[in-house]
Amino acid sequence: MKASIASLTALLVTSITALRPVFRPRAAAAGPFLTQVDNETWVIGNELWNVTQGRTYGVKLYYKDHDCVGDAVGHYVSYNGAASNLNWTSASIVTEGTIDGSSYIDVKFTATEGDMHWIILSGLAGAYQYFVNHNLPTLGEFRTLWRLDNTTFPNGKTDVRDEALPPLSEYISTLKVQDETWLKPDGSGYITKYDFSSWIRTQTYYGVYGENFGSWYINAGKDYYNGNHLKQELMVHRESATGDAVQLNMIHGTHFQVSATDVFPDGKMWGPWLWYLNDGSKEDAELRAKHEFASWPYAWFEDEAYQTRGSVKGQLVLSDGRPATNAAVFLGDSSPNKTALDQGSDYYYTGYADEQGNFEFKDVRVGTYGLQAWSNGSKIADVTTSFLQNNVKVEKDHLTDLASLEWQVSAKTKLFQVGDFDRYSYGFQYGGSPYEHGVVDKCPADLTFTVGSSRTEDWCMGQSKLGNWTIAFDVPKAAAQCSSSKKNATLLVSLAGYSTGVSSNVYANDVLLGNLTSGGGIGTNYTATLLNDPSLYRSGTAAGEWRYFEFPFDAAVLRPGAANEVRFQVTRNSTWHGFMWDSIVLEW
């Protein structure tokens, strides 16, 4: 290794500036290497690529004899947005050897907050990366990223969007309407980086690419991410100030949540994931992603805690005897004090039950977990309750069999339900449409949904404008007589998301039941003060942070055998903000 480093050093041509030293090999190096140039500059790479790493930024990336960074910022690690970039104080090779016949080195860059590792293999265009926490503060956002040359990488791809990044010329300051969002110069729509968001746990590969170059992230293991099935994140975008092509690796993020502020234990590890370079071929990146997913957890990764895993299985059966078909199942914190979406200190696993309610989590890190489940629509779209079992222990090389688990469901009579109970806006007009700024503005100010004749898609995905949305329904006399002894009714309101600035009064037959608001109530029976999630004004159309509310009231308010109404009256609004619907249920 020393000999190869020495020979590489002899081949370096150095051009030094006050701010950005640049080191470019004249010819291909032999195998993976780390070269220290001075006390704040290192060069890492192999025979295919190399990066010049400074105190904060990886300022040059040479691949196929081309600088892929150019005038862009390069590679760095930061938390709480761009407020705190990590500064590397040293670099060293901590392990070396062979993986599947290829030589490798594990290069560790050390900062006060923790260690960033690059596992560099001979013959691999790219590197496996991981980060180990030692002193990160309580935070919401933590990320690694590349900011690359925009002519080399003009396009962005996620699993739901694949297109050219907007040209910098369209980011006109006078047309800026909100955070990182601009009206297009021709007035035909909006430009926003949030259109390039997607679901974290279904992502296979994503990145930026051009005709000859592609830079991709492949996160085969996802247990280090915060959140559950509903976790969304920004993936790629155009940096509006400079035009850089940005490839984000949001390993702990908050872009579509109320908050996700977590304290991390010493040793918490994010990764390894693969940063992969190629000639811009999406087909090649997809094949590489299939290989990575099939190989996870990586047998070659020499970390005892990473390799120590077990499994959990069981069957969820509803208390009415039905299997919990296709239920969303989540393995997270035991005895949680946060929602499943907000959990993020440790390791998390998501899955779905099968037709019979059976589920299994394989390759789970050892520990004690809380098992949660909720309706994902389909055959149990009427289930409004959730399931939780704490103290699920996962042991090394052991299958924890939870056997049959009973999930209590409501035994009340349901008068109507609008929308599947699944924590998404799917089924409603525009619900789950492609990420696009301002979709909620397409929904009307006033809307009437008639139970029995209206279709689910007649209800719009979000309510934002001043006006009234009404659900008209009948209460059959026979049902009312059978329920005459039941004096209580409950309106269940399930929101897929909510962005502050919009207040709604909730009525049943013009009797005020309560208020949903972000700014304090009006002395009603029940006031729910909601915190902000940015889903509706950050191009979200399917979900943000799920909320659930119950409005109990005297059933005498309802009129047996006659037309009845539940009404949501928006009395205060803010453009592109408001309520994203999941389901509305009335029961007694």
Coordinates of C-alpha atoms in Angstrom, one line a residue:
M1 CA 0.0 0.0 0.0
K2 CA 2.8 2.4 0.9
A3 CA 4.5 1.8 -2.5
S4 CA 1.3 2.4 -4.4
I5 CA 0.7 5.7 -2.5
A6 CA 4.2 6.8 -3.2
S7 CA 3.9 6.1 -6.9
L8 CA 0.6 8.0 -7.0
T9 CA 2.1 11.0 -5.3
A10 CA 4.7 11.1 -8.0
L11 CA 2.0 11.3 -10.6
L12 CA 0.1 14.2 -9.1
V13 CA 0.1 17.7 -10.7
T14 CA -0.7 20.3 -8.1
S15 CA -2.3 23.7 -8.7
I16 CA -2.8 25.5 -5.4
T17 CA -5.0 28.5 -4.7
A18 CA -5.7 30.2 -1.4
L19 CA -9.2 28.8 -1.2
R20 CA -9.3 25.6 -3.1
P21 CA -6.3 23.3 -3.7
V22 CA -6.7 21.1 -6.7
F23 CA -4.9 17.8 -7.3
R24 CA -5.4 15.9 -10.6
P25 CA -3.7 12.6 -11.4
R26 CA -2.1 12.5 -14.8
A27 CA -2.8 8.8 -15.2
A28 CA -4.8 6.1 -13.6
A29 CA -3.7 5.1 -10.1
A30 CA -3.5 1.4 -9.1
G31 CA -6.2 0.5 -6.7
P32 CA -7.9 2.5 -3.8
F33 CA -5.8 5.2 -2.1
L34 CA -5.7 8.0 0.4
T35 CA -3.1 10.7 0.0
Q36 CA -2.6 13.5 2.6
V37 CA -1.4 16.7 0.9
D38 CA -1.3 18.9 3.9
N39 CA -3.1 19.2 7.3
E40 CA -6.4 20.1 5.6
T41 CA -6.3 18.5 2.2
W42 CA -6.6 14.9 1.1
V43 CA -7.1 13.0 -2.1
I44 CA -9.1 9.8 -2.1
G45 CA -10.1 7.5 -4.9
N46 CA -9.1 4.6 -7.1
E47 CA -8.1 3.9 -10.7
L48 CA -11.4 5.2 -12.0
W49 CA -12.1 8.4 -9.9
N50 CA -10.7 10.7 -7.3
V51 CA -11.9 13.4 -5.0
T52 CA -9.9 16.3 -3.5
Q53 CA -11.3 16.7 0.1
G54 CA -10.7 19.9 2.0
R55 CA -11.7 20.8 5.6
T56 CA -15.3 20.9 4.6
Y57 CA -15.8 20.4 0.9
G58 CA -14.9 17.7 -1.6
V59 CA -14.0 20.3 -4.2
K60 CA -13.0 18.2 -7.2
L61 CA -14.3 15.0 -8.5
Y62 CA -12.4 13.5 -11.5
Y63 CA -14.0 10.7 -13.4
K64 CA -13.2 9.7 -16.9
D65 CA -10.7 12.5 -17.0
H66 CA -13.5 15.1 -16.4
D67 CA -14.0 17.3 -13.4
C68 CA -17.6 16.6 -12.4
V69 CA -17.7 19.4 -9.8
G70 CA -16.4 22.3 -11.9
D71 CA -17.5 25.6 -10.3
A72 CA -20.0 23.9 -8.0
V73 CA -19.6 23.4 -4.3
G74 CA -18.8 19.7 -4.3
H75 CA -19.4 17.1 -1.5
Y76 CA -20.1 17.9 2.1
V77 CA -21.9 16.8 5.2
S78 CA -24.2 19.1 7.2
Y79 CA -27.0 19.3 9.7
N80 CA -30.0 21.6 10.3
G81 CA -30.0 22.7 6.7
A82 CA -26.9 24.5 5.7
A83 CA -26.5 26.0 9.1
S84 CA -23.8 23.6 10.3
N85 CA -21.3 22.0 7.9
L86 CA -18.9 19.4 9.4
N87 CA -15.2 20.2 9.4
W88 CA -12.8 17.4 9.0
T89 CA -9.8 17.4 11.3
S90 CA -8.0 14.2 10.1
A91 CA -8.3 11.3 7.6
S92 CA -7.0 7.8 8.0
I93 CA -7.4 4.3 6.6
V94 CA -9.0 2.3 9.4
T95 CA -9.3 -1.1 7.6
E96 CA -8.2 -2.6 4.3
G97 CA -8.5 -5.9 2.6
T98 CA -10.5 -7.6 -0.2
I99 CA -14.2 -7.8 -1.0
D100 CA -15.2 -10.4 -3.6
G101 CA -11.6 -10.4 -4.9
S102 CA -11.3 -6.6 -5.1
S103 CA -9.0 -4.7 -2.8
Y104 CA -10.6 -2.0 -0.6
I105 CA -9.8 0.6 2.0
D106 CA -12.1 2.2 4.5
V107 CA -11.1 5.9 4.8
K108 CA -12.4 7.7 7.9
F109 CA -12.8 11.5 8.0
T110 CA -13.1 12.7 11.6
A111 CA -15.1 15.7 12.8
T112 CA -16.2 16.8 16.3
E113 CA -19.7 15.4 15.6
G114 CA -18.6 12.0 14.2
D115 CA -16.9 10.1 11.5
M116 CA -17.6 10.0 7.8
H117 CA -16.4 6.8 6.1
W118 CA -15.7 6.1 2.4
I119 CA -15.2 2.4 1.5
I120 CA -13.3 2.5 -1.8
L121 CA -13.0 -0.7 -3.9
S122 CA -10.7 -1.2 -6.8
G123 CA -12.7 -1.2 -10.0
L124 CA -15.8 0.4 -8.5
A125 CA -16.8 3.8 -9.9
G126 CA -18.0 5.4 -6.6
A127 CA -17.8 4.3 -3.0
Y128 CA -19.8 2.9 -0.1
Q129 CA -20.3 5.6 2.5
Y130 CA -21.5 5.6 6.1
F131 CA -21.5 8.0 9.1
V132 CA -21.0 7.1 12.8
N133 CA -22.3 9.6 15.4
H134 CA -20.2 10.6 18.3
N135 CA -21.4 14.1 19.2
L136 CA -24.2 15.3 17.0
P137 CA -26.5 17.8 18.7
T138 CA -30.2 17.3 18.9
L139 CA -31.3 18.0 15.4
G140 CA -33.9 17.6 12.7
E141 CA -32.0 17.5 9.4
F142 CA -28.8 15.6 8.8
R143 CA -27.5 15.0 5.3
T144 CA -24.7 14.2 2.9
L145 CA -24.8 15.6 -0.6
W146 CA -23.1 16.5 -3.8
R147 CA -23.4 19.8 -5.6
L148 CA -22.2 19.1 -9.1
D149 CA -21.5 20.8 -12.4
N150 CA -24.9 21.6 -14.0
T151 CA -23.7 21.1 -17.6
T152 CA -22.4 17.7 -16.8
F153 CA -25.5 16.7 -14.8
P154 CA -28.5 18.6 -16.4
N155 CA -31.2 16.1 -15.4
G156 CA -32.7 14.8 -12.2
K157 CA -34.3 11.4 -11.5
T158 CA -36.3 10.0 -8.6
D159 CA -38.6 6.9 -8.8
V160 CA -41.5 9.3 -9.7
R161 CA -39.9 12.0 -11.7
D162 CA -37.3 12.0 -14.5
E163 CA -36.7 15.3 -16.3
A164 CA -34.3 18.2 -16.9
L165 CA -33.6 20.4 -13.9
P166 CA -35.1 23.8 -14.5
P167 CA -32.7 26.3 -16.1
L168 CA -31.2 28.9 -13.8
S169 CA -32.4 31.6 -16.1
E170 CA -36.0 30.9 -14.9
Y171 CA -35.2 31.7 -11.3
I172 CA -36.2 35.4 -11.4
S173 CA -36.2 37.2 -8.1
T174 CA -39.3 39.2 -8.8
L175 CA -41.2 36.0 -9.5
K176 CA -40.4 34.3 -6.2
V177 CA -43.6 33.4 -4.4
Q178 CA -42.2 31.5 -1.4
D179 CA -39.3 29.4 -0.1
E180 CA -37.5 28.0 -3.2
T181 CA -40.6 28.5 -5.4
W182 CA -40.9 30.8 -8.4
L183 CA -43.6 31.6 -10.9
K184 CA -42.5 30.5 -14.3
P185 CA -41.6 33.5 -16.6
D186 CA -44.4 32.6 -19.0
G187 CA -46.9 32.3 -16.1
S188 CA -47.7 28.7 -17.0
G189 CA -46.9 27.2 -13.6
Y190 CA -44.3 27.1 -10.9
I191 CA -40.7 26.1 -10.4
T192 CA -39.8 24.5 -7.1
K193 CA -37.2 22.1 -5.9
Y194 CA -39.9 20.2 -3.9
D195 CA -41.2 18.7 -7.1
F196 CA -38.2 16.4 -7.0
S197 CA -39.3 14.8 -3.7
S198 CA -40.3 11.2 -3.2
W199 CA -40.9 8.4 -0.7
I200 CA -37.8 7.4 1.1
R201 CA -38.6 3.7 1.8
T202 CA -39.7 2.8 -1.7
Q203 CA -36.8 4.5 -3.4
T204 CA -34.4 2.2 -5.4
Y205 CA -32.0 4.7 -6.9
Y206 CA -31.9 8.4 -7.7
G207 CA -29.6 11.1 -8.8
V208 CA -28.5 13.5 -11.4
Y209 CA -27.2 12.6 -14.9
G210 CA -26.4 13.7 -18.4
E211 CA -25.4 12.2 -21.7
N212 CA -22.0 11.0 -20.5
F213 CA -22.1 11.0 -16.7
G214 CA -24.4 9.9 -13.9
S215 CA -24.1 10.3 -10.1
W216 CA -26.5 8.1 -8.1
Y217 CA -27.4 7.2 -4.5
I218 CA -28.5 3.7 -3.8
N219 CA -29.7 3.2 -0.3
A220 CA -30.4 -0.5 -0.1
G221 CA -30.7 -0.6 3.7
K222 CA -33.2 1.8 5.0
D223 CA -33.3 1.0 8.8
Y224 CA -31.2 4.1 9.6
Y225 CA -33.7 6.5 8.2
N226 CA -36.2 8.3 10.5
G227 CA -39.9 7.8 10.0
N228 CA -42.3 5.2 8.7
H229 CA -44.0 4.4 5.4
L230 CA -45.1 8.0 4.9
K231 CA -41.6 9.4 5.1
Q232 CA -40.9 11.7 2.1
E233 CA -37.8 13.7 1.3
L234 CA -36.3 16.0 -1.2
M235 CA -34.0 14.0 -3.5
V236 CA -32.4 16.3 -6.2
H237 CA -32.8 19.8 -7.4
R238 CA -31.3 22.9 -8.9
E239 CA -29.5 25.2 -6.4
S240 CA -31.3 28.5 -7.1
A241 CA -28.4 30.8 -6.1
T242 CA -25.6 29.1 -8.2
G243 CA -27.3 26.7 -10.6
D244 CA -25.5 23.6 -9.1
A245 CA -27.1 20.2 -9.7
V246 CA -27.8 19.0 -6.2
Q247 CA -28.0 15.3 -5.2
L248 CA -29.3 15.1 -1.6
N249 CA -28.9 12.2 0.8
M250 CA -31.3 13.2 3.5
I251 CA -30.5 10.4 6.0
H252 CA -32.4 12.3 8.7
G253 CA -34.9 14.7 7.3
T254 CA -38.0 16.9 8.1
H255 CA -39.1 18.3 4.7
F256 CA -42.7 17.1 5.0
Q257 CA -43.1 16.7 8.8
V258 CA -44.1 18.8 11.8
S259 CA -40.8 18.0 13.3
A260 CA -38.3 15.2 13.7
T261 CA -36.0 16.5 16.4
D262 CA -34.0 13.6 17.8
V263 CA -31.2 12.8 20.2
F264 CA -28.8 10.2 18.9
P265 CA -26.9 7.6 20.9
D266 CA -23.1 7.5 20.5
G267 CA -22.4 5.0 17.8
K268 CA -25.7 5.5 15.8
M269 CA -24.7 4.6 12.3
W270 CA -26.3 5.8 9.0
G271 CA -25.4 3.5 6.1
P272 CA -23.6 2.0 4.4
W273 CA -25.2 3.3 1.1
L274 CA -23.6 3.3 -2.3
W275 CA -22.7 6.5 -4.2
Y276 CA -22.4 5.3 -7.7
L277 CA -20.9 6.8 -10.9
N278 CA -21.6 5.8 -14.4
D279 CA -22.0 7.1 -18.0
G280 CA -25.5 8.4 -17.3
S281 CA -27.2 5.1 -18.0
K282 CA -30.4 4.7 -15.9
E283 CA -30.5 1.0 -17.0
D284 CA -27.1 0.4 -15.5
A285 CA -28.0 2.3 -12.3
E286 CA -31.1 0.2 -12.0
L287 CA -29.2 -3.1 -12.4
R288 CA -26.7 -1.9 -9.8
A289 CA -29.5 -1.1 -7.4
K290 CA -31.0 -4.6 -7.8
H291 CA -27.6 -6.0 -6.9
E292 CA -27.3 -3.8 -3.8
F293 CA -30.8 -4.6 -2.6
A294 CA -30.2 -8.3 -3.1
S295 CA -26.9 -8.0 -1.1
W296 CA -28.3 -6.1 1.9
P297 CA -27.4 -6.4 4.7
Y298 CA -23.8 -6.4 3.4
A299 CA -22.0 -9.6 4.5
W300 CA -18.6 -7.9 3.8
F301 CA -19.2 -5.0 6.2
E302 CA -17.1 -5.5 9.3
D303 CA -19.1 -4.1 12.1
E304 CA -20.4 -6.3 14.9
A305 CA -23.5 -4.3 15.7
Y306 CA -24.5 -4.1 12.0
Q307 CA -24.1 -7.8 11.6
T308 CA -26.0 -8.8 14.8
R309 CA -29.6 -9.2 13.7
G310 CA -32.7 -11.3 14.2
S311 CA -36.3 -11.5 12.8
V312 CA -39.9 -10.9 13.9
K313 CA -43.1 -12.4 12.6
G314 CA -46.8 -12.6 13.6
Q315 CA -50.3 -12.3 12.4
L316 CA -52.7 -9.4 12.9
V317 CA -56.4 -10.3 13.4
L318 CA -59.1 -7.7 13.9
S319 CA -61.4 -8.1 16.9
D320 CA -64.3 -8.6 14.5
G321 CA -62.6 -11.8 13.2
R322 CA -61.2 -10.4 9.9
P323 CA -57.6 -10.7 9.0
A324 CA -55.8 -7.3 8.9
T325 CA -55.3 -7.6 5.2
N326 CA -52.5 -5.4 3.8
A327 CA -52.1 -3.5 7.0
A328 CA -49.1 -1.1 7.3
V329 CA -46.8 -2.6 9.9
F330 CA -44.0 -0.6 11.6
L331 CA -41.2 -1.7 14.0
G332 CA -40.0 1.3 15.9
D333 CA -39.6 2.7 19.4
S334 CA -41.0 0.7 22.3
S335 CA -43.5 2.8 24.5
P336 CA -43.2 5.7 22.0
N337 CA -43.8 9.3 22.9
K338 CA -43.7 10.3 19.3
T339 CA -45.7 9.4 16.2
A340 CA -44.2 6.7 13.9
L341 CA -43.3 9.3 11.4
D342 CA -41.4 11.4 14.0
Q343 CA -39.3 8.6 15.4
G344 CA -35.7 8.8 14.4
S345 CA -33.1 8.2 17.2
D346 CA -32.5 4.5 16.5
Y347 CA -33.4 2.0 13.7
Y348 CA -36.8 1.5 12.0
Y349 CA -38.4 -1.1 9.8
T350 CA -41.5 -0.9 7.6
G351 CA -43.6 -3.5 5.9
Y352 CA -47.1 -4.7 5.0
A353 CA -49.2 -7.7 6.1
D354 CA -50.4 -10.2 3.5
E355 CA -53.9 -11.2 2.7
Q356 CA -54.2 -13.2 5.9
G357 CA -52.6 -10.5 8.1
N358 CA -49.3 -12.2 8.4
F359 CA -46.1 -10.1 8.5
E360 CA -42.4 -10.7 9.0
F361 CA -39.4 -8.4 9.5
K362 CA -36.1 -10.0 8.5
D363 CA -32.6 -8.7 9.3
V364 CA -33.6 -6.5 12.2
R365 CA -30.9 -5.1 14.5
V366 CA -31.1 -6.6 18.0
G367 CA -33.0 -4.5 20.5
T368 CA -36.4 -3.9 22.0
Y369 CA -39.1 -2.4 19.7
G370 CA -42.7 -1.3 19.6
L371 CA -44.8 -2.9 16.9
Q372 CA -47.4 -0.6 15.3
A373 CA -50.0 -1.3 12.6
W374 CA -52.7 0.7 10.9
S375 CA -55.1 0.4 7.9
N376 CA -53.5 0.8 4.5
G377 CA -56.9 0.7 2.8
S378 CA -58.0 -2.2 0.7
K379 CA -60.2 -4.7 2.6
I380 CA -59.7 -2.9 6.0
A381 CA -60.2 0.6 4.7
D382 CA -63.0 1.0 7.4
V383 CA -60.7 0.4 10.3
T384 CA -60.2 3.6 12.2
T385 CA -58.1 2.3 15.1
S386 CA -54.4 1.5 15.3
F387 CA -52.5 -1.3 16.9
L388 CA -49.5 -1.1 19.3
Q389 CA -47.5 -3.8 21.1
N390 CA -44.5 -2.7 23.1
N391 CA -41.5 -4.6 24.3
V392 CA -40.9 -6.7 21.2
K393 CA -37.5 -8.2 21.7
V394 CA -35.2 -9.0 18.8
E395 CA -32.3 -11.3 19.6
K396 CA -29.3 -12.4 17.6
D397 CA -30.0 -15.1 15.0
H398 CA -33.4 -15.7 16.5
L399 CA -36.9 -15.5 15.1
T400 CA -39.3 -13.8 17.5
D401 CA -42.7 -15.3 16.8
L402 CA -45.5 -13.1 18.1
A403 CA -48.2 -15.5 16.9
S404 CA -51.7 -14.2 16.6
L405 CA -52.3 -10.6 17.8
E406 CA -55.8 -9.2 18.3
W407 CA -56.4 -5.7 17.0
Q408 CA -59.3 -4.0 18.6
V409 CA -61.6 -2.2 16.2
S410 CA -64.6 0.1 16.8
A411 CA -67.9 -1.7 17.5
K412 CA -70.0 1.4 16.9
T413 CA -72.5 1.8 14.0
K414 CA -71.1 3.7 11.1
L415 CA -73.4 6.2 9.5
F416 CA -71.0 7.2 6.7
Q417 CA -67.4 7.2 5.6
V418 CA -65.8 9.4 3.0
G419 CA -62.4 8.1 1.8
D420 CA -60.4 5.1 2.8
F421 CA -58.8 5.2 6.3
D422 CA -55.1 4.8 5.2
R423 CA -53.3 8.1 6.2
Y424 CA -53.1 9.2 2.5
S425 CA -55.3 11.3 0.3
Y426 CA -55.6 8.6 -2.3
G427 CA -58.9 8.3 -4.0
F428 CA -59.8 11.9 -3.7
Q429 CA -59.6 14.3 -6.6
Y430 CA -55.8 15.1 -7.2
G431 CA -54.9 12.9 -4.3
G432 CA -51.5 11.3 -4.9
S433 CA -51.0 13.2 -8.2
P434 CA -47.4 14.0 -9.2
Y435 CA -45.5 16.4 -7.0
E436 CA -46.5 19.9 -8.1
H437 CA -46.7 23.2 -6.3
G438 CA -50.1 24.6 -5.5
V439 CA -52.3 21.6 -6.4
V440 CA -54.6 22.4 -3.5
D441 CA -55.5 25.6 -5.2
K442 CA -57.4 23.6 -7.8
C443 CA -59.9 22.4 -5.2
P444 CA -63.1 24.5 -4.9
A445 CA -64.1 26.9 -2.1
D446 CA -67.5 25.2 -1.8
L447 CA -68.2 21.5 -2.2
T448 CA -71.2 19.2 -1.4
F449 CA -70.7 15.4 -1.1
T450 CA -73.9 13.3 -1.0
V451 CA -73.5 10.0 0.7
G452 CA -74.9 7.3 -1.5
S453 CA -74.6 9.1 -4.8
S454 CA -71.3 11.0 -4.8
R455 CA -68.1 9.1 -5.6
T456 CA -64.9 9.3 -3.5
E457 CA -63.2 11.3 -6.3
D458 CA -65.9 14.0 -5.9
W459 CA -64.3 15.0 -2.7
C460 CA -61.1 17.0 -3.3
M461 CA -57.7 16.1 -1.7
G462 CA -57.4 19.4 0.2
Q463 CA -59.5 22.3 1.6
S464 CA -57.8 25.7 1.6
K465 CA -60.2 28.4 0.4
L466 CA -62.8 30.4 2.4
G467 CA -66.0 28.4 2.1
N468 CA -68.0 25.4 3.1
W469 CA -67.5 21.7 2.3
T470 CA -70.6 19.7 3.2
I471 CA -71.4 16.0 3.6
A472 CA -75.1 15.4 3.1
F473 CA -76.4 12.1 4.5
D474 CA -79.6 10.4 5.6
V475 CA -80.1 8.7 9.0
P476 CA -82.5 5.7 8.3
K477 CA -85.4 5.7 10.8
A478 CA -84.9 2.0 11.5
A479 CA -81.2 2.6 12.4
A480 CA -82.2 5.5 14.6
Q481 CA -84.8 3.5 16.5
C482 CA -82.3 0.7 17.0
S483 CA -79.8 3.2 18.4
S484 CA -82.3 5.3 20.4
S485 CA -80.5 4.3 23.6
K486 CA -77.2 5.5 22.3
K487 CA -77.1 9.2 23.0
N488 CA -73.6 9.9 21.7
A489 CA -72.3 10.3 18.2
T490 CA -68.7 10.9 17.1
L491 CA -67.3 12.5 14.1
L492 CA -63.9 11.1 13.2
V493 CA -61.6 13.4 11.2
S494 CA -58.4 11.9 9.8
L495 CA -56.1 14.3 8.1
A496 CA -53.3 13.1 5.8
G497 CA -51.6 16.5 6.3
Y498 CA -52.1 20.1 7.5
S499 CA -50.3 23.3 6.7
T500 CA -50.9 26.2 9.1
G501 CA -52.8 29.4 8.4
V502 CA -56.2 27.9 7.8
S503 CA -59.0 27.5 10.4
S504 CA -62.2 25.5 10.1
N505 CA -65.3 25.3 12.1
V506 CA -66.9 21.9 12.2
Y507 CA -70.7 21.6 12.3
A508 CA -73.4 18.9 12.4
N509 CA -76.8 20.2 11.3
D510 CA -75.5 23.8 12.0
V511 CA -74.5 22.8 15.6
L512 CA -70.9 23.8 16.2
L513 CA -68.9 20.7 17.2
G514 CA -65.5 22.2 17.4
N515 CA -62.7 23.9 15.5
L516 CA -59.5 22.8 13.7
T517 CA -57.0 25.6 13.6
S518 CA -53.4 26.7 13.9
G519 CA -54.2 29.9 15.9
G520 CA -56.3 29.1 18.9
G521 CA -60.0 28.1 19.1
I522 CA -63.2 30.0 19.6
G523 CA -64.5 28.5 22.8
T524 CA -66.2 25.5 21.1
N525 CA -66.8 22.1 22.5
Y526 CA -63.6 20.8 21.1
T527 CA -60.7 22.9 19.7
A528 CA -57.8 21.2 18.0
T529 CA -54.7 23.4 17.6
L530 CA -52.6 21.9 14.8
L531 CA -48.9 22.4 14.2
N532 CA -47.6 22.9 10.7
D533 CA -46.3 20.4 8.3
P534 CA -45.2 21.8 4.9
S535 CA -46.9 19.2 2.7
L536 CA -49.4 21.3 0.8
Y537 CA -47.1 24.2 0.0
R538 CA -44.1 21.9 -0.8
S539 CA -45.7 20.1 -3.7
G540 CA -47.2 17.3 -1.6
T541 CA -50.4 15.7 -2.8
A542 CA -50.6 12.4 -0.9
A543 CA -49.5 12.9 2.7
G544 CA -47.7 15.1 5.2
E545 CA -48.0 14.4 8.9
W546 CA -51.0 12.3 9.8
R547 CA -53.5 13.7 12.4
Y548 CA -56.6 12.2 13.9
F549 CA -59.4 13.9 15.8
E550 CA -62.7 12.9 17.4
F551 CA -65.6 15.3 17.8
P552 CA -68.2 13.7 20.2
F553 CA -71.7 15.2 20.3
D554 CA -75.3 14.4 21.3
A555 CA -76.9 12.1 18.8
A556 CA -80.1 14.1 19.2
V557 CA -78.6 16.7 16.9
L558 CA -79.2 14.2 14.0
R559 CA -82.6 14.0 12.4
P560 CA -83.8 10.4 11.8
G561 CA -85.4 9.7 8.4
A562 CA -84.4 13.2 7.1
A563 CA -81.5 14.8 5.4
N564 CA -78.5 15.7 7.6
E565 CA -75.3 17.6 7.1
V566 CA -71.8 17.7 8.4
R567 CA -70.0 20.9 7.4
F568 CA -66.4 22.1 7.4
Q569 CA -66.4 25.9 7.2
V570 CA -63.1 27.6 6.5
T571 CA -63.2 30.9 8.2
R572 CA -59.5 31.9 7.8
N573 CA -57.2 30.9 5.0
S574 CA -53.7 31.2 3.6
T575 CA -52.8 30.5 -0.1
W576 CA -51.6 26.9 -0.7
H577 CA -52.1 26.0 3.0
G578 CA -54.9 24.0 4.6
F579 CA -56.3 20.5 5.3
M580 CA -55.2 17.4 3.3
W581 CA -57.9 14.8 3.8
D582 CA -57.6 11.1 4.6
S583 CA -61.0 10.0 5.8
I584 CA -64.1 11.4 7.5
V585 CA -66.3 9.0 9.5
L586 CA -69.5 9.5 11.5
E587 CA -70.4 6.7 14.0
W588 CA -72.7 6.2 17.0

